[in-house]
Amino acid sequence: DIQMTQSPSSLSAPVGDRVTITCRASQSISDYVNWYQQRPGKAPKLLIYAATTLERGVPSRFSGRRSGTSFTLTITSLQPEDFATYYCQQTYNAMYTFGQGTKLE
Amino acid sequence: EVQLVESGGGLVQPGGSLRLSCVASGFTFSNYAMSWVRQAPGKGLERVSAISDGAVDAFHADSVKGRFTISRDDSRGRLYLEMSSLTTEDTAIYYCAKEYIRRIPGTPDYNWFDSWGRGTLVTVS
């Protein structure tokens, strides 16, 4: 099974700050990684697919990068609506494993 | 606008059964693979079942294999999840998710969930 190790599990930052969340895959998965945002009590929302492509309608302060088996989600200039939980997901195999989540406070 | 509305959740005793439904609208349902993704209270996300467009292929996570069955009715735009032999470990919000597949010749497909429903809560107690 492919494991997605996400860090940190929680993160505190002020409005206007820049934050980075990392997911490391347990094996090579090319760029088969997506990122989702989940606000409390809501369904997840797609932010980035194929590691680096911004979903239509998502603000450009969100970006994704890949370096080998390490994937990062960066949010520049945090806005109040960005405080949520973020999940990475691999779709290299049928398990579609998610990371454990990062709660941004 | 894409809409996915789940129903059928509720309180069930261990060993019991439940059938979840998801009504889809705003897109050509038959053209898309669909999944059920669950989230236990305070926990992360787990894709439990999936079905391809045309219902050619189905996937079930090891945690539910042999107990859950996914199906679809393209004529009605509905996705289902039949759950049996439920345990307390199955307590979760169950989300219906639409899967987008980008096919590039010579490489594995790229897949992501581009729309989600609001979920339906299943409590096994």
PDB file of N, CA and C in Angstrom, chain B residues 90-124:
ATOM      1  N   ASP B  90     -17.529   1.344  11.360  1.00  0.00           N
ATOM      2  CA  ASP B  90     -18.139   1.920  10.159  1.00  0.00           C
ATOM      3  C   ASP B  90     -18.846   3.235  10.439  1.00  0.00           C
ATOM      4  N   THR B  91     -18.888   3.641  11.703  1.00  0.00           N
ATOM      5  CA  THR B  91     -19.506   4.920  12.044  1.00  0.00           C
ATOM      6  C   THR B  91     -18.723   6.054  11.387  1.00  0.00           C
ATOM      7  N   ALA B  92     -19.414   6.840  10.585  1.00  0.00           N
ATOM      8  CA  ALA B  92     -18.741   7.889   9.823  1.00  0.00           C
ATOM      9  C   ALA B  92     -19.764   8.710   9.043  1.00  0.00           C
ATOM     10  N   ILE B  93     -19.307   9.843   8.546  1.00  0.00           N
ATOM     11  CA  ILE B  93     -20.051  10.552   7.506  1.00  0.00           C
ATOM     12  C   ILE B  93     -19.633   9.934   6.175  1.00  0.00           C
ATOM     13  N   TYR B  94     -20.616   9.609   5.361  1.00  0.00           N
ATOM     14  CA  TYR B  94     -20.352   9.006   4.052  1.00  0.00           C
ATOM     15  C   TYR B  94     -20.647  10.047   2.978  1.00  0.00           C
ATOM     16  N   TYR B  95     -19.620  10.359   2.193  1.00  0.00           N
ATOM     17  CA  TYR B  95     -19.747  11.327   1.113  1.00  0.00           C
ATOM     18  C   TYR B  95     -19.799  10.613  -0.236  1.00  0.00           C
ATOM     19  N   CYS B  96     -20.627  11.131  -1.090  1.00  0.00           N
ATOM     20  CA  CYS B  96     -20.670  10.726  -2.484  1.00  0.00           C
ATOM     21  C   CYS B  96     -19.762  11.697  -3.246  1.00  0.00           C
ATOM     22  N   ALA B  97     -18.904  11.180  -4.117  1.00  0.00           N
ATOM     23  CA  ALA B  97     -17.965  12.049  -4.826  1.00  0.00           C
ATOM     24  C   ALA B  97     -17.911  11.705  -6.309  1.00  0.00           C
ATOM     25  N   LYS B  98     -17.908  12.715  -7.117  1.00  0.00           N
ATOM     26  CA  LYS B  98     -17.795  12.559  -8.579  1.00  0.00           C
ATOM     27  C   LYS B  98     -16.319  12.564  -8.945  1.00  0.00           C
ATOM     28  N   GLU B  99     -15.951  11.635  -9.771  1.00  0.00           N
ATOM     29  CA  GLU B  99     -14.539  11.481 -10.130  1.00  0.00           C
ATOM     30  C   GLU B  99     -14.286  11.989 -11.542  1.00  0.00           C
ATOM     31  N   TYR B 100     -13.300  12.842 -11.663  1.00  0.00           N
ATOM     32  CA  TYR B 100     -12.888  13.288 -12.997  1.00  0.00           C
ATOM     33  C   TYR B 100     -11.665  12.483 -13.392  1.00  0.00           C
ATOM     34  N   ILE B 101     -11.669  11.997 -14.601  1.00  0.00           N
ATOM     35  CA  ILE B 101     -10.549  11.191 -15.099  1.00  0.00           C
ATOM     36  C   ILE B 101      -9.956  11.870 -16.323  1.00  0.00           C
ATOM     37  N   ARG B 102      -8.661  12.140 -16.264  1.00  0.00           N
ATOM     38  CA  ARG B 102      -7.957  12.682 -17.426  1.00  0.00           C
ATOM     39  C   ARG B 102      -7.108  11.564 -18.005  1.00  0.00           C
ATOM     40  N   ARG B 103      -7.421  11.186 -19.205  1.00  0.00           N
ATOM     41  CA  ARG B 103      -6.720  10.076 -19.841  1.00  0.00           C
ATOM     42  C   ARG B 103      -5.657  10.615 -20.801  1.00  0.00           C
ATOM     43  N   ILE B 104      -4.427  10.192 -20.548  1.00  0.00           N
ATOM     44  CA  ILE B 104      -3.315  10.571 -21.417  1.00  0.00           C
ATOM     45  C   ILE B 104      -2.692   9.288 -21.938  1.00  0.00           C
ATOM     46  N   PRO B 105      -2.686   9.083 -23.262  1.00  0.00           N
ATOM     47  CA  PRO B 105      -2.141   7.826 -23.815  1.00  0.00           C
ATOM     48  C   PRO B 105      -0.727   7.558 -23.326  1.00  0.00           C
ATOM     49  N   GLY B 106      -0.489   6.327 -22.921  1.00  0.00           N
ATOM     50  CA  GLY B 106       0.852   5.932 -22.502  1.00  0.00           C
ATOM     51  C   GLY B 106       1.147   6.164 -21.038  1.00  0.00           C
ATOM     52  N   THR B 107       0.210   6.751 -20.312  1.00  0.00           N
ATOM     53  CA  THR B 107       0.423   6.958 -18.879  1.00  0.00           C
ATOM     54  C   THR B 107      -0.830   6.520 -18.122  1.00  0.00           C
ATOM     55  N   PRO B 108      -0.669   6.219 -16.823  1.00  0.00           N
ATOM     56  CA  PRO B 108      -1.880   5.946 -16.029  1.00  0.00           C
ATOM     57  C   PRO B 108      -2.801   7.159 -16.025  1.00  0.00           C
ATOM     58  N   ASP B 109      -4.101   6.925 -15.862  1.00  0.00           N
ATOM     59  CA  ASP B 109      -5.056   8.025 -15.808  1.00  0.00           C
ATOM     60  C   ASP B 109      -4.795   8.916 -14.606  1.00  0.00           C
ATOM     61  N   TYR B 110      -5.060  10.190 -14.782  1.00  0.00           N
ATOM     62  CA  TYR B 110      -5.087  11.119 -13.656  1.00  0.00           C
ATOM     63  C   TYR B 110      -6.531  11.168 -13.143  1.00  0.00           C
ATOM     64  N   ASN B 111      -6.719  11.097 -11.840  1.00  0.00           N
ATOM     65  CA  ASN B 111      -8.055  11.058 -11.246  1.00  0.00           C
ATOM     66  C   ASN B 111      -8.121  12.038 -10.077  1.00  0.00           C
ATOM     67  N   TRP B 112      -9.250  12.671  -9.953  1.00  0.00           N
ATOM     68  CA  TRP B 112      -9.495  13.484  -8.759  1.00  0.00           C
ATOM     69  C   TRP B 112     -10.985  13.623  -8.534  1.00  0.00           C
ATOM     70  N   PHE B 113     -11.352  13.958  -7.307  1.00  0.00           N
ATOM     71  CA  PHE B 113     -12.756  14.160  -6.958  1.00  0.00           C
ATOM     72  C   PHE B 113     -13.067  15.649  -7.115  1.00  0.00           C
ATOM     73  N   ASP B 114     -13.821  15.992  -8.142  1.00  0.00           N
ATOM     74  CA  ASP B 114     -14.071  17.412  -8.396  1.00  0.00           C
ATOM     75  C   ASP B 114     -15.376  17.926  -7.803  1.00  0.00           C
ATOM     76  N   SER B 115     -16.222  17.033  -7.324  1.00  0.00           N
ATOM     77  CA  SER B 115     -17.451  17.453  -6.647  1.00  0.00           C
ATOM     78  C   SER B 115     -17.785  16.453  -5.555  1.00  0.00           C
ATOM     79  N   TRP B 116     -18.297  16.968  -4.458  1.00  0.00           N
ATOM     80  CA  TRP B 116     -18.659  16.142  -3.313  1.00  0.00           C
ATOM     81  C   TRP B 116     -20.066  16.532  -2.841  1.00  0.00           C
ATOM     82  N   GLY B 117     -20.762  15.560  -2.284  1.00  0.00           N
ATOM     83  CA  GLY B 117     -22.017  15.876  -1.614  1.00  0.00           C
ATOM     84  C   GLY B 117     -21.738  16.354  -0.198  1.00  0.00           C
ATOM     85  N   ARG B 118     -22.797  16.660   0.540  1.00  0.00           N
ATOM     86  CA  ARG B 118     -22.648  17.137   1.916  1.00  0.00           C
ATOM     87  C   ARG B 118     -22.492  15.996   2.914  1.00  0.00           C
ATOM     88  N   GLY B 119     -22.804  14.769   2.475  1.00  0.00           N
ATOM     89  CA  GLY B 119     -22.599  13.615   3.332  1.00  0.00           C
ATOM     90  C   GLY B 119     -23.841  13.195   4.090  1.00  0.00           C
ATOM     91  N   THR B 120     -23.839  11.942   4.514  1.00  0.00           N
ATOM     92  CA  THR B 120     -24.898  11.406   5.352  1.00  0.00           C
ATOM     93  C   THR B 120     -24.234  10.614   6.479  1.00  0.00           C
ATOM     94  N   LEU B 121     -24.727  10.816   7.686  1.00  0.00           N
ATOM     95  CA  LEU B 121     -24.087  10.237   8.866  1.00  0.00           C
ATOM     96  C   LEU B 121     -24.640   8.839   9.142  1.00  0.00           C
ATOM     97  N   VAL B 122     -23.715   7.900   9.270  1.00  0.00           N
ATOM     98  CA  VAL B 122     -24.056   6.535   9.666  1.00  0.00           C
ATOM     99  C   VAL B 122     -23.477   6.296  11.054  1.00  0.00           C
ATOM    100  N   THR B 123     -24.331   5.931  11.982  1.00  0.00           N
ATOM    101  CA  THR B 123     -23.893   5.647  13.348  1.00  0.00           C
ATOM    102  C   THR B 123     -24.225   4.207  13.671  1.00  0.00           C
ATOM    103  N   VAL B 124     -23.204   3.432  13.992  1.00  0.00           N
ATOM    104  CA  VAL B 124     -23.407   2.035  14.355  1.00  0.00           C
ATOM    105  C   VAL B 124     -23.186   1.927  15.869  1.00  0.00           C
TER     106      VAL B 124
END
